[in-house]
PDB file of C-alpha atoms in Angstrom:
ATOM      1  CA  MET A   1     -25.814  36.385  48.587  1.00 80.00           C
ATOM      2  CA  MET A   2     -25.523  40.003  49.662  1.00 89.00           C
ATOM      3  CA  PRO A   3     -26.985  42.518  47.133  1.00 92.00           C
ATOM      4  CA  PHE A   4     -24.400  44.312  44.987  1.00 96.00           C
ATOM      5  CA  ASP A   5     -24.189  46.857  42.187  1.00 96.00           C
ATOM      6  CA  TYR A   6     -22.938  45.685  38.798  1.00 97.00           C
ATOM      7  CA  LEU A   7     -21.110  47.731  36.172  1.00 97.00           C
ATOM      8  CA  ARG A   8     -19.707  46.427  32.890  1.00 97.00           C
ATOM      9  CA  ALA A   9     -16.619  48.464  31.985  1.00 97.00           C
ATOM     10  CA  GLY A  10     -16.161  49.420  28.329  1.00 96.00           C
ATOM     11  CA  ASN A  11     -12.453  50.074  28.525  1.00 96.00           C
ATOM     12  CA  GLU A  12      -9.528  50.067  30.925  1.00 96.00           C
ATOM     13  CA  ALA A  13      -9.841  53.726  31.948  1.00 96.00           C
ATOM     14  CA  GLU A  14     -13.525  53.270  32.694  1.00 97.00           C
ATOM     15  CA  ALA A  15     -12.793  50.234  34.857  1.00 97.00           C
ATOM     16  CA  LEU A  16     -10.144  52.070  36.855  1.00 97.00           C
ATOM     17  CA  GLN A  17     -12.362  55.144  37.335  1.00 97.00           C
ATOM     18  CA  ALA A  18     -15.261  52.963  38.451  1.00 97.00           C
ATOM     19  CA  ALA A  19     -13.056  51.267  41.027  1.00 97.00           C
ATOM     20  CA  ALA A  20     -11.865  54.633  42.323  1.00 96.00           C
ATOM     21  CA  ASP A  21     -15.453  55.903  42.633  1.00 96.00           C
ATOM     22  CA  ARG A  22     -16.760  52.796  44.430  1.00 95.00           C
ATOM     23  CA  PRO A  23     -14.938  51.892  47.680  1.00 94.00           C
ATOM     24  CA  GLY A  24     -14.858  48.150  48.207  1.00 94.00           C
ATOM     25  CA  ALA A  25     -15.500  47.378  44.537  1.00 96.00           C
ATOM     26  CA  ARG A  26     -14.051  44.205  43.042  1.00 96.00           C
ATOM     27  CA  PHE A  27     -13.065  43.450  39.471  1.00 97.00           C
ATOM     28  CA  ILE A  28     -14.608  40.313  38.014  1.00 97.00           C
ATOM     29  CA  ALA A  29     -14.008  38.421  34.767  1.00 96.00           C
ATOM     30  CA  GLY A  30     -14.279  34.603  34.815  1.00 94.00           C
ATOM     31  CA  GLY A  31     -15.644  34.694  38.353  1.00 94.00           C
ATOM     32  CA  THR A  32     -14.911  31.008  38.976  1.00 95.00           C
ATOM     33  CA  ASN A  33     -13.742  31.644  42.537  1.00 95.00           C
ATOM     34  CA  LEU A  34     -15.252  35.010  43.511  1.00 96.00           C
ATOM     35  CA  LEU A  35     -18.867  34.031  42.750  1.00 96.00           C
ATOM     36  CA  ASP A  36     -18.578  30.864  44.847  1.00 95.00           C
ATOM     37  CA  LEU A  37     -17.254  32.913  47.756  1.00 97.00           C
ATOM     38  CA  MET A  38     -20.053  35.463  47.382  1.00 97.00           C
ATOM     39  CA  LYS A  39     -22.700  32.728  47.443  1.00 96.00           C
ATOM     40  CA  LEU A  40     -21.234  31.424  50.702  1.00 95.00           C
ATOM     41  CA  GLY A  41     -21.084  34.892  52.234  1.00 94.00           C
ATOM     42  CA  VAL A  42     -17.297  34.750  52.535  1.00 96.00           C
ATOM     43  CA  GLU A  43     -16.858  37.622  50.056  1.00 95.00           C
ATOM     44  CA  ARG A  44     -19.380  40.486  50.196  1.00 95.00           C
ATOM     45  CA  PRO A  45     -18.298  43.233  47.771  1.00 96.00           C
ATOM     46  CA  PRO A  46     -20.865  46.052  47.444  1.00 97.00           C
ATOM     47  CA  HIS A  47     -19.884  46.631  43.787  1.00 97.00           C
ATOM     48  CA  LEU A  48     -18.704  44.371  40.961  1.00 98.00           C
ATOM     49  CA  ILE A  49     -16.911  45.858  37.967  1.00 98.00           C
ATOM     50  CA  ASP A  50     -17.030  43.421  35.055  1.00 98.00           C
ATOM     51  CA  ILE A  51     -13.817  43.670  33.020  1.00 98.00           C
ATOM     52  CA  GLY A  52     -14.556  40.631  30.881  1.00 96.00           C
ATOM     53  CA  GLY A  53     -14.989  42.739  27.738  1.00 96.00           C
ATOM     54  CA  LEU A  54     -11.651  44.558  27.942  1.00 97.00           C
ATOM     55  CA  ASP A  55      -8.927  44.107  25.343  1.00 96.00           C
ATOM     56  CA  MET A  56      -6.581  41.932  27.396  1.00 97.00           C
ATOM     57  CA  ARG A  57      -6.790  38.594  25.611  1.00 96.00           C
ATOM     58  CA  ALA A  58      -3.598  38.549  23.534  1.00 97.00           C
ATOM     59  CA  VAL A  59      -0.451  36.447  23.949  1.00 98.00           C
ATOM     60  CA  THR A  60       2.403  38.233  22.170  1.00 97.00           C
ATOM     61  CA  LYS A  61       6.197  38.287  21.965  1.00 96.00           C
ATOM     62  CA  THR A  62       7.933  41.121  23.795  1.00 97.00           C
ATOM     63  CA  SER A  63      10.786  43.228  22.410  1.00 96.00           C
ATOM     64  CA  GLU A  64      13.111  41.297  24.760  1.00 95.00           C
ATOM     65  CA  ASP A  65      11.980  38.012  23.133  1.00 96.00           C
ATOM     66  CA  GLY A  66       9.837  37.068  26.099  1.00 97.00           C
ATOM     67  CA  VAL A  67       6.067  36.634  26.095  1.00 97.00           C
ATOM     68  CA  ARG A  68       3.334  38.985  27.317  1.00 98.00           C
ATOM     69  CA  ILE A  69       0.111  37.318  28.452  1.00 98.00           C
ATOM     70  CA  GLY A  70      -3.018  39.460  28.672  1.00 98.00           C
ATOM     71  CA  ALA A  71      -4.793  39.363  32.023  1.00 98.00           C
ATOM     72  CA  LEU A  72      -7.975  37.961  30.483  1.00 98.00           C
ATOM     73  CA  VAL A  73      -6.397  35.100  28.542  1.00 98.00           C
ATOM     74  CA  THR A  74      -8.193  32.009  29.778  1.00 98.00           C
ATOM     75  CA  ASN A  75      -6.298  29.128  31.326  1.00 97.00           C
ATOM     76  CA  ALA A  76      -7.392  26.877  28.431  1.00 98.00           C
ATOM     77  CA  GLU A  77      -6.179  29.355  25.798  1.00 98.00           C
ATOM     78  CA  LEU A  78      -2.872  29.839  27.576  1.00 98.00           C
ATOM     79  CA  ALA A  79      -2.180  26.123  27.998  1.00 98.00           C
ATOM     80  CA  ALA A  80      -2.756  25.528  24.280  1.00 98.00           C
ATOM     81  CA  HIS A  81      -0.970  28.606  22.894  1.00 98.00           C
ATOM     82  CA  PRO A  82       1.926  27.637  20.568  1.00 97.00           C
ATOM     83  CA  LEU A  83       4.358  30.112  22.178  1.00 96.00           C
ATOM     84  CA  VAL A  84       3.678  28.703  25.627  1.00 97.00           C
ATOM     85  CA  ARG A  85       3.823  25.075  24.553  1.00 96.00           C
ATOM     86  CA  GLU A  86       7.084  25.668  22.671  1.00 95.00           C
ATOM     87  CA  ARG A  87       8.940  27.898  25.127  1.00 95.00           C
ATOM     88  CA  TYR A  88       7.374  27.292  28.527  1.00 97.00           C
ATOM     89  CA  PRO A  89       6.033  23.712  28.578  1.00 96.00           C
ATOM     90  CA  LEU A  90       6.251  23.894  32.363  1.00 96.00           C
ATOM     91  CA  LEU A  91       3.467  26.485  32.357  1.00 98.00           C
ATOM     92  CA  SER A  92       1.295  24.523  29.965  1.00 98.00           C
ATOM     93  CA  GLN A  93       1.704  21.382  32.098  1.00 97.00           C
ATOM     94  CA  ALA A  94       0.720  23.278  35.247  1.00 97.00           C
ATOM     95  CA  LEU A  95      -2.374  24.783  33.656  1.00 97.00           C
ATOM     96  CA  LEU A  96      -3.559  21.422  32.366  1.00 96.00           C
ATOM     97  CA  ALA A  97      -3.007  19.914  35.819  1.00 94.00           C
ATOM     98  CA  GLY A  98      -5.355  22.476  37.383  1.00 92.00           C
ATOM     99  CA  ALA A  99      -9.157  22.464  37.610  1.00 88.00           C
ATOM    100  CA  SER A 100     -11.533  20.931  35.068  1.00 90.00           C
ATOM    101  CA  GLY A 101     -11.820  21.679  31.365  1.00 90.00           C
ATOM    102  CA  GLN A 102     -14.939  23.750  31.996  1.00 93.00           C
ATOM    103  CA  LEU A 103     -13.214  25.862  34.626  1.00 93.00           C
ATOM    104  CA  ARG A 104     -10.121  26.359  32.470  1.00 95.00           C
ATOM    105  CA  ASN A 105     -12.383  27.743  29.740  1.00 96.00           C
ATOM    106  CA  LYS A 106     -13.646  30.472  32.101  1.00 95.00           C
ATOM    107  CA  ALA A 107     -10.771  31.137  34.504  1.00 97.00           C
ATOM    108  CA  THR A 108      -8.432  33.960  33.515  1.00 98.00           C
ATOM    109  CA  THR A 109      -4.735  34.569  34.056  1.00 98.00           C
ATOM    110  CA  ALA A 110      -5.214  37.452  36.524  1.00 98.00           C
ATOM    111  CA  GLY A 111      -8.027  35.692  38.348  1.00 97.00           C
ATOM    112  CA  ASN A 112      -5.925  32.578  38.757  1.00 97.00           C
ATOM    113  CA  LEU A 113      -3.158  34.599  40.378  1.00 98.00           C
ATOM    114  CA  LEU A 114      -5.583  36.147  42.858  1.00 97.00           C
ATOM    115  CA  GLN A 115      -7.742  33.120  43.652  1.00 96.00           C
ATOM    116  CA  ARG A 116      -8.114  32.478  47.353  1.00 97.00           C
ATOM    117  CA  THR A 117      -7.239  29.535  49.530  1.00 97.00           C
ATOM    118  CA  ARG A 118      -9.345  26.369  49.634  1.00 96.00           C
ATOM    119  CA  CYS A 119      -8.928  26.004  53.411  1.00 97.00           C
ATOM    120  CA  TYR A 120     -12.083  24.285  54.716  1.00 96.00           C
ATOM    121  CA  TYR A 121     -12.445  26.739  57.572  1.00 98.00           C
ATOM    122  CA  PHE A 122     -12.084  29.809  55.353  1.00 98.00           C
ATOM    123  CA  TYR A 123     -15.121  28.618  53.380  1.00 96.00           C
ATOM    124  CA  ASP A 124     -17.217  28.016  56.513  1.00 96.00           C
ATOM    125  CA  PRO A 125     -18.471  31.333  57.964  1.00 94.00           C
ATOM    126  CA  ALA A 126     -19.344  29.493  61.210  1.00 95.00           C
ATOM    127  CA  SER A 127     -15.666  28.675  61.853  1.00 97.00           C
ATOM    128  CA  PRO A 128     -13.002  30.998  63.253  1.00 97.00           C
ATOM    129  CA  CYS A 129     -10.679  32.177  60.492  1.00 98.00           C
ATOM    130  CA  ASN A 130      -8.181  35.027  60.673  1.00 98.00           C
ATOM    131  CA  LYS A 131      -8.037  35.229  56.884  1.00 97.00           C
ATOM    132  CA  ARG A 132     -11.817  35.695  56.523  1.00 97.00           C
ATOM    133  CA  ASP A 133     -12.529  37.514  59.810  1.00 97.00           C
ATOM    134  CA  PRO A 134      -9.316  38.961  61.316  1.00 97.00           C
ATOM    135  CA  GLY A 135      -8.853  38.302  65.013  1.00 97.00           C
ATOM    136  CA  THR A 136     -11.210  35.330  65.281  1.00 98.00           C
ATOM    137  CA  GLY A 137      -8.502  32.625  65.340  1.00 98.00           C
ATOM    138  CA  CYS A 138      -7.437  29.757  63.103  1.00 98.00           C
ATOM    139  CA  ALA A 139      -9.520  26.581  63.320  1.00 98.00           C
ATOM    140  CA  ALA A 140      -7.125  24.733  61.019  1.00 98.00           C
ATOM    141  CA  ILE A 141      -4.413  24.755  63.710  1.00 97.00           C
ATOM    142  CA  GLY A 142      -5.391  21.758  65.774  1.00 95.00           C
ATOM    143  CA  GLY A 143      -8.215  20.957  63.354  1.00 97.00           C
ATOM    144  CA  VAL A 144      -8.417  19.051  60.084  1.00 96.00           C
ATOM    145  CA  ASN A 145      -5.292  20.254  58.313  1.00 97.00           C
ATOM    146  CA  ARG A 146      -4.363  17.593  55.756  1.00 96.00           C
ATOM    147  CA  ILE A 147      -4.235  20.147  52.901  1.00 97.00           C
ATOM    148  CA  MET A 148      -2.614  22.971  54.870  1.00 98.00           C
ATOM    149  CA  ALA A 149       0.819  24.542  54.572  1.00 98.00           C
ATOM    150  CA  ILE A 150       4.137  23.421  56.047  1.00 98.00           C
ATOM    151  CA  LEU A 151       6.269  26.411  54.963  1.00 98.00           C
ATOM    152  CA  GLY A 152       5.827  30.163  55.437  1.00 98.00           C
ATOM    153  CA  THR A 153       2.970  29.844  57.926  1.00 98.00           C
ATOM    154  CA  SER A 154       2.330  31.816  61.108  1.00 98.00           C
ATOM    155  CA  ALA A 155       0.507  31.285  64.385  1.00 98.00           C
ATOM    156  CA  HIS A 156      -2.433  33.055  62.724  1.00 98.00           C
ATOM    157  CA  CYS A 157      -2.859  31.092  59.484  1.00 98.00           C
ATOM    158  CA  ILE A 158      -1.647  27.858  57.841  1.00 98.00           C
ATOM    159  CA  ALA A 159      -3.673  28.055  54.610  1.00 98.00           C
ATOM    160  CA  THR A 160      -2.082  27.289  51.240  1.00 98.00           C
ATOM    161  CA  HIS A 161      -2.220  29.171  47.964  1.00 97.00           C
ATOM    162  CA  PRO A 162      -4.168  26.940  45.577  1.00 96.00           C
ATOM    163  CA  SER A 163      -2.830  27.890  42.122  1.00 97.00           C
ATOM    164  CA  ASP A 164      -0.872  25.551  39.859  1.00 97.00           C
ATOM    165  CA  MET A 165      -0.297  28.269  37.268  1.00 98.00           C
ATOM    166  CA  ALA A 166       1.310  30.672  39.745  1.00 98.00           C
ATOM    167  CA  VAL A 167       3.780  28.003  40.874  1.00 98.00           C
ATOM    168  CA  ALA A 168       4.958  27.528  37.298  1.00 98.00           C
ATOM    169  CA  MET A 169       5.158  31.274  36.755  1.00 98.00           C
ATOM    170  CA  ARG A 170       7.293  31.726  39.845  1.00 98.00           C
ATOM    171  CA  ALA A 171       9.783  29.150  38.571  1.00 98.00           C
ATOM    172  CA  LEU A 172       9.814  31.009  35.247  1.00 97.00           C
ATOM    173  CA  ASP A 173      10.561  34.414  36.862  1.00 97.00           C
ATOM    174  CA  ALA A 174       7.288  35.924  35.646  1.00 98.00           C
ATOM    175  CA  GLN A 175       6.417  39.546  36.346  1.00 98.00           C
ATOM    176  CA  VAL A 176       2.908  40.875  36.910  1.00 98.00           C
ATOM    177  CA  GLU A 177       2.058  44.124  35.111  1.00 98.00           C
ATOM    178  CA  THR A 178      -0.515  46.449  36.677  1.00 98.00           C
ATOM    179  CA  ARG A 179      -2.072  49.831  35.973  1.00 97.00           C
ATOM    180  CA  ARG A 180      -3.482  52.480  38.330  1.00 95.00           C
ATOM    181  CA  ARG A 181      -6.032  55.186  37.689  1.00 93.00           C
ATOM    182  CA  ASP A 182      -3.309  57.846  37.326  1.00 92.00           C
ATOM    183  CA  GLY A 183      -1.822  55.830  34.441  1.00 91.00           C
ATOM    184  CA  GLN A 184       1.099  54.481  36.421  1.00 94.00           C
ATOM    185  CA  VAL A 185       2.268  51.090  35.140  1.00 96.00           C
ATOM    186  CA  GLU A 186       4.182  48.814  37.485  1.00 96.00           C
ATOM    187  CA  ARG A 187       5.753  45.380  37.265  1.00 97.00           C
ATOM    188  CA  ARG A 188       6.197  43.042  40.225  1.00 97.00           C
ATOM    189  CA  THR A 189       7.750  39.620  40.548  1.00 98.00           C
ATOM    190  CA  LEU A 190       5.498  37.058  42.165  1.00 97.00           C
ATOM    191  CA  ASP A 191       7.686  37.284  45.242  1.00 97.00           C
ATOM    192  CA  GLU A 192       6.769  40.971  45.396  1.00 98.00           C
ATOM    193  CA  LEU A 193       3.096  40.366  44.617  1.00 98.00           C
ATOM    194  CA  TYR A 194       2.273  37.893  47.384  1.00 98.00           C
ATOM    195  CA  ARG A 195       2.505  38.360  51.167  1.00 98.00           C
ATOM    196  CA  LEU A 196       3.066  35.735  53.803  1.00 98.00           C
ATOM    197  CA  PRO A 197       0.368  35.631  56.512  1.00 98.00           C
ATOM    198  CA  GLY A 198       2.337  36.873  59.528  1.00 98.00           C
ATOM    199  CA  GLU A 199      -0.110  38.645  61.831  1.00 97.00           C
ATOM    200  CA  THR A 200      -2.326  39.825  58.950  1.00 98.00           C
ATOM    201  CA  PRO A 201      -3.316  36.759  56.902  1.00 98.00           C
ATOM    202  CA  HIS A 202      -6.307  38.618  55.419  1.00 97.00           C
ATOM    203  CA  ILE A 203      -3.864  40.794  53.416  1.00 97.00           C
ATOM    204  CA  GLU A 204      -2.665  38.413  50.732  1.00 97.00           C
ATOM    205  CA  HIS A 205      -0.995  40.643  48.131  1.00 97.00           C
ATOM    206  CA  THR A 206       0.573  44.050  47.608  1.00 98.00           C
ATOM    207  CA  LEU A 207      -1.897  45.431  45.071  1.00 97.00           C
ATOM    208  CA  ALA A 208      -3.425  48.782  46.004  1.00 95.00           C
ATOM    209  CA  MET A 209      -7.195  49.209  46.089  1.00 92.00           C
ATOM    210  CA  GLY A 210      -8.386  49.654  42.511  1.00 93.00           C
ATOM    211  CA  GLU A 211      -5.058  48.587  40.964  1.00 97.00           C
ATOM    212  CA  LEU A 212      -5.729  46.414  37.920  1.00 98.00           C
ATOM    213  CA  ILE A 213      -3.611  43.501  36.698  1.00 98.00           C
ATOM    214  CA  THR A 214      -3.272  43.947  32.928  1.00 98.00           C
ATOM    215  CA  ALA A 215      -0.746  41.254  31.955  1.00 98.00           C
ATOM    216  CA  VAL A 216       1.913  38.771  33.011  1.00 98.00           C
ATOM    217  CA  VAL A 217       5.303  38.996  31.329  1.00 98.00           C
ATOM    218  CA  LEU A 218       7.596  35.996  30.948  1.00 98.00           C
ATOM    219  CA  PRO A 219      11.336  36.441  30.289  1.00 96.00           C
ATOM    220  CA  PRO A 220      13.063  35.008  27.196  1.00 95.00           C
ATOM    221  CA  LEU A 221      13.156  31.241  26.768  1.00 86.00           C
ATOM    222  CA  PRO A 222      15.157  29.761  29.645  1.00 84.00           C
ATOM    223  CA  LYS A 223      17.844  27.173  28.988  1.00 90.00           C
ATOM    224  CA  GLY A 224      17.443  23.534  29.851  1.00 94.00           C
ATOM    225  CA  ARG A 225      14.523  21.248  30.522  1.00 96.00           C
ATOM    226  CA  GLN A 226      11.295  22.043  32.379  1.00 97.00           C
ATOM    227  CA  ARG A 227       8.777  19.963  34.288  1.00 97.00           C
ATOM    228  CA  TYR A 228       5.668  20.416  36.479  1.00 97.00           C
ATOM    229  CA  ARG A 229       4.915  17.473  38.744  1.00 97.00           C
ATOM    230  CA  LYS A 230       1.745  17.478  40.854  1.00 97.00           C
ATOM    231  CA  VAL A 231       0.726  15.027  43.565  1.00 97.00           C
ATOM    232  CA  ARG A 232      -2.972  15.016  44.479  1.00 95.00           C
ATOM    233  CA  ASP A 233      -5.611  12.771  45.980  1.00 93.00           C
ATOM    234  CA  ARG A 234      -7.194  11.840  42.639  1.00 88.00           C
ATOM    235  CA  ALA A 235      -6.207  12.016  38.992  1.00 82.00           C
ATOM    236  CA  SER A 236      -8.390  14.964  38.033  1.00 77.00           C
ATOM    237  CA  TYR A 237      -9.946  18.066  39.514  1.00 81.00           C
ATOM    238  CA  ALA A 238      -8.065  18.150  42.783  1.00 89.00           C
ATOM    239  CA  PHE A 239      -5.772  20.745  44.302  1.00 94.00           C
ATOM    240  CA  ALA A 240      -2.147  19.851  44.868  1.00 95.00           C
ATOM    241  CA  LEU A 241      -1.021  18.172  48.038  1.00 97.00           C
ATOM    242  CA  VAL A 242       2.462  18.925  46.762  1.00 98.00           C
ATOM    243  CA  SER A 243       3.617  20.259  43.415  1.00 98.00           C
ATOM    244  CA  VAL A 244       7.054  21.022  41.996  1.00 98.00           C
ATOM    245  CA  ALA A 245       7.822  23.342  39.084  1.00 98.00           C
ATOM    246  CA  ALA A 246      11.445  22.993  38.027  1.00 98.00           C
ATOM    247  CA  ARG A 247      13.758  23.962  35.201  1.00 97.00           C
ATOM    248  CA  ILE A 248      17.307  22.723  35.022  1.00 97.00           C
ATOM    249  CA  ALA A 249      20.114  23.351  32.523  1.00 97.00           C
ATOM    250  CA  VAL A 250      23.043  20.898  32.468  1.00 96.00           C
ATOM    251  CA  GLU A 251      26.257  21.837  30.632  1.00 95.00           C
ATOM    252  CA  ASP A 252      29.311  19.587  30.383  1.00 96.00           C
ATOM    253  CA  GLY A 253      27.824  17.244  32.955  1.00 95.00           C
ATOM    254  CA  LYS A 254      27.302  19.957  35.570  1.00 97.00           C
ATOM    255  CA  ILE A 255      24.163  21.841  36.540  1.00 97.00           C
ATOM    256  CA  ALA A 256      24.521  25.360  35.145  1.00 97.00           C
ATOM    257  CA  GLN A 257      21.086  26.817  35.935  1.00 96.00           C
ATOM    258  CA  ALA A 258      18.326  25.787  38.324  1.00 97.00           C
ATOM    259  CA  ALA A 259      14.956  27.208  39.351  1.00 97.00           C
ATOM    260  CA  MET A 260      12.373  25.469  41.525  1.00 98.00           C
ATOM    261  CA  ALA A 261       8.987  26.519  42.916  1.00 98.00           C
ATOM    262  CA  PHE A 262       6.569  24.563  45.062  1.00 98.00           C
ATOM    263  CA  GLY A 263       2.786  24.456  45.413  1.00 98.00           C
ATOM    264  CA  GLY A 264       0.412  23.020  48.008  1.00 98.00           C
ATOM    265  CA  VAL A 265       2.904  23.626  50.795  1.00 98.00           C
ATOM    266  CA  ALA A 266       2.865  27.368  51.534  1.00 98.00           C
ATOM    267  CA  PRO A 267       0.601  30.451  51.584  1.00 98.00           C
ATOM    268  CA  MET A 268       2.205  31.566  48.308  1.00 98.00           C
ATOM    269  CA  PRO A 269       4.026  29.815  45.466  1.00 98.00           C
ATOM    270  CA  TRP A 270       7.191  28.901  47.345  1.00 98.00           C
ATOM    271  CA  ARG A 271      10.733  29.330  46.069  1.00 98.00           C
ATOM    272  CA  ASP A 272      14.006  28.584  47.849  1.00 97.00           C
ATOM    273  CA  ARG A 273      16.956  30.238  46.126  1.00 97.00           C
ATOM    274  CA  ALA A 274      19.434  28.929  48.703  1.00 97.00           C
ATOM    275  CA  ALA A 275      18.457  25.384  47.759  1.00 97.00           C
ATOM    276  CA  GLU A 276      18.791  26.255  44.079  1.00 98.00           C
ATOM    277  CA  ALA A 277      22.324  27.477  44.729  1.00 98.00           C
ATOM    278  CA  LEU A 278      23.246  24.070  46.134  1.00 98.00           C
ATOM    279  CA  LEU A 279      22.654  22.602  42.675  1.00 98.00           C
ATOM    280  CA  ILE A 280      24.825  24.957  40.647  1.00 98.00           C
ATOM    281  CA  GLY A 281      28.123  23.475  39.460  1.00 98.00           C
ATOM    282  CA  GLN A 282      27.271  20.028  40.789  1.00 97.00           C
ATOM    283  CA  THR A 283      27.039  16.698  38.978  1.00 97.00           C
ATOM    284  CA  PRO A 284      23.448  15.412  38.997  1.00 97.00           C
ATOM    285  CA  SER A 285      22.957  12.484  41.366  1.00 96.00           C
ATOM    286  CA  GLN A 286      20.355  11.011  43.679  1.00 95.00           C
ATOM    287  CA  ALA A 287      22.489  11.935  46.692  1.00 97.00           C
ATOM    288  CA  LEU A 288      22.690  15.579  45.581  1.00 97.00           C
ATOM    289  CA  PHE A 289      18.966  15.824  44.993  1.00 97.00           C
ATOM    290  CA  ASP A 290      18.199  14.252  48.368  1.00 97.00           C
ATOM    291  CA  ARG A 291      20.412  16.867  50.040  1.00 97.00           C
ATOM    292  CA  VAL A 292      18.647  19.664  48.195  1.00 98.00           C
ATOM    293  CA  ALA A 293      15.252  18.252  49.131  1.00 98.00           C
ATOM    294  CA  GLU A 294      16.333  18.142  52.775  1.00 97.00           C
ATOM    295  CA  ALA A 295      17.412  21.775  52.527  1.00 98.00           C
ATOM    296  CA  VAL A 296      14.060  22.861  51.051  1.00 98.00           C
ATOM    297  CA  THR A 297      12.184  21.278  53.970  1.00 98.00           C
ATOM    298  CA  SER A 298      14.660  22.164  56.714  1.00 97.00           C
ATOM    299  CA  GLU A 299      12.261  24.753  58.193  1.00 96.00           C
ATOM    300  CA  ALA A 300       9.037  22.931  57.342  1.00 98.00           C
ATOM    301  CA  GLN A 301       6.546  22.461  60.164  1.00 97.00           C
ATOM    302  CA  GLY A 302       3.667  19.995  60.085  1.00 97.00           C
ATOM    303  CA  HIS A 303       0.501  20.360  62.116  1.00 97.00           C
ATOM    304  CA  GLY A 304      -0.413  16.719  62.612  1.00 97.00           C
ATOM    305  CA  GLY A 305      -2.684  15.939  59.700  1.00 97.00           C
ATOM    306  CA  ASN A 306      -0.273  17.356  57.136  1.00 98.00           C
ATOM    307  CA  ASP A 307       3.014  16.016  58.532  1.00 98.00           C
ATOM    308  CA  PHE A 308       3.212  13.649  55.560  1.00 98.00           C
ATOM    309  CA  LYS A 309       3.744  16.608  53.214  1.00 98.00           C
ATOM    310  CA  ILE A 310       7.311  17.079  54.421  1.00 98.00           C
ATOM    311  CA  THR A 311       8.387  13.657  53.198  1.00 98.00           C
ATOM    312  CA  LEU A 312       6.147  13.905  50.147  1.00 98.00           C
ATOM    313  CA  LEU A 313       7.744  17.192  49.107  1.00 98.00           C
ATOM    314  CA  ARG A 314      11.257  15.780  49.472  1.00 98.00           C
ATOM    315  CA  ARG A 315      10.484  12.728  47.375  1.00 98.00           C
ATOM    316  CA  THR A 316       8.551  14.632  44.712  1.00 98.00           C
ATOM    317  CA  LEU A 317      11.340  17.165  44.302  1.00 98.00           C
ATOM    318  CA  ALA A 318      14.092  14.544  44.112  1.00 97.00           C
ATOM    319  CA  ALA A 319      12.122  12.530  41.539  1.00 97.00           C
ATOM    320  CA  CYS A 320      11.461  15.636  39.458  1.00 97.00           C
ATOM    321  CA  LEU A 321      15.146  16.585  39.424  1.00 97.00           C
ATOM    322  CA  MET A 322      16.179  13.047  38.516  1.00 96.00           C
ATOM    323  CA  ASP A 323      13.709  13.139  35.657  1.00 95.00           C
ATOM    324  CA  LEU A 324      14.941  16.495  34.356  1.00 96.00           C
ATOM    325  CA  THR A 325      18.614  15.578  34.426  1.00 95.00           C
ATOM    326  CA  GLY A 326      18.164  12.270  32.655  1.00 85.00           C
ATOM    327  CA  ASN A 327      18.771  10.193  35.734  1.00 56.00           C
ATOM    328  CA  ALA A 328      15.268   8.828  36.202  1.00 44.00           C
ATOM    329  CA  GLN A 329      15.277   5.285  37.546  1.00 43.00           C
TER     330      GLN A 329
END
């Protein structure tokens, strides 16, 4: 591991000032992903600013009757919180489907959002990887790519985003709240937070250097039923091959509201609003859900080892929608 300086911030302003004074510094809290990457030499920050002691561990109601989740709330705390279990069971299901119990006790909300891909080649400094070392190539294209993405990729990168939590939050229209050293507070949707790889896969989000995630804000309780369905290689402690986060509201026999996000298939939690629109005003049926699943994967591209994900995503989505609308067979 490369030597680094360590500073434990006493408050938010101190953390932001420290980041401004130390180019290349990284914030750390749970460290469940960053420390592994540092040990492998994939990440080599010269400075670590420990924000684990900051006052960002509350889950509270907002004035709009939504929920505000502090950036340092652990995944275990969030999954078990009464407000989350009551209003956003989709989020609780996704959190419990991710990682091990030990990791959920350490991993934080902000860290989960910013965790990096589990692409084999990204973790191997001997392999070409445009995400780790820009301009070196992508060994996953033409290599072992069973876990790689089928949507939103580029000729430079086919890695997936690994989070379960972020997929659920995208389906719930979550917004990420950040603060800068000048005091400016900003909120972004997850669509605005993440970037697709394009020609610069090493730039994964829109946060400025030193910008600190302070919370995630969920809107008021959505109508209808919610579900997170994850398909993986084993029952525990495995990243998603395909996951679906969906919420559906049916009124008078017709679908009135629909939101769907997908994990394990794209470089960011994937959402297809055009496919959602196909559901609105329609009577739930297997034929409808098959058409929607076809629409979601209409631009999907496999790379040999992950071709199966296209069919798997269609079937997982259709089964999830059947389940939510009371048409499970």
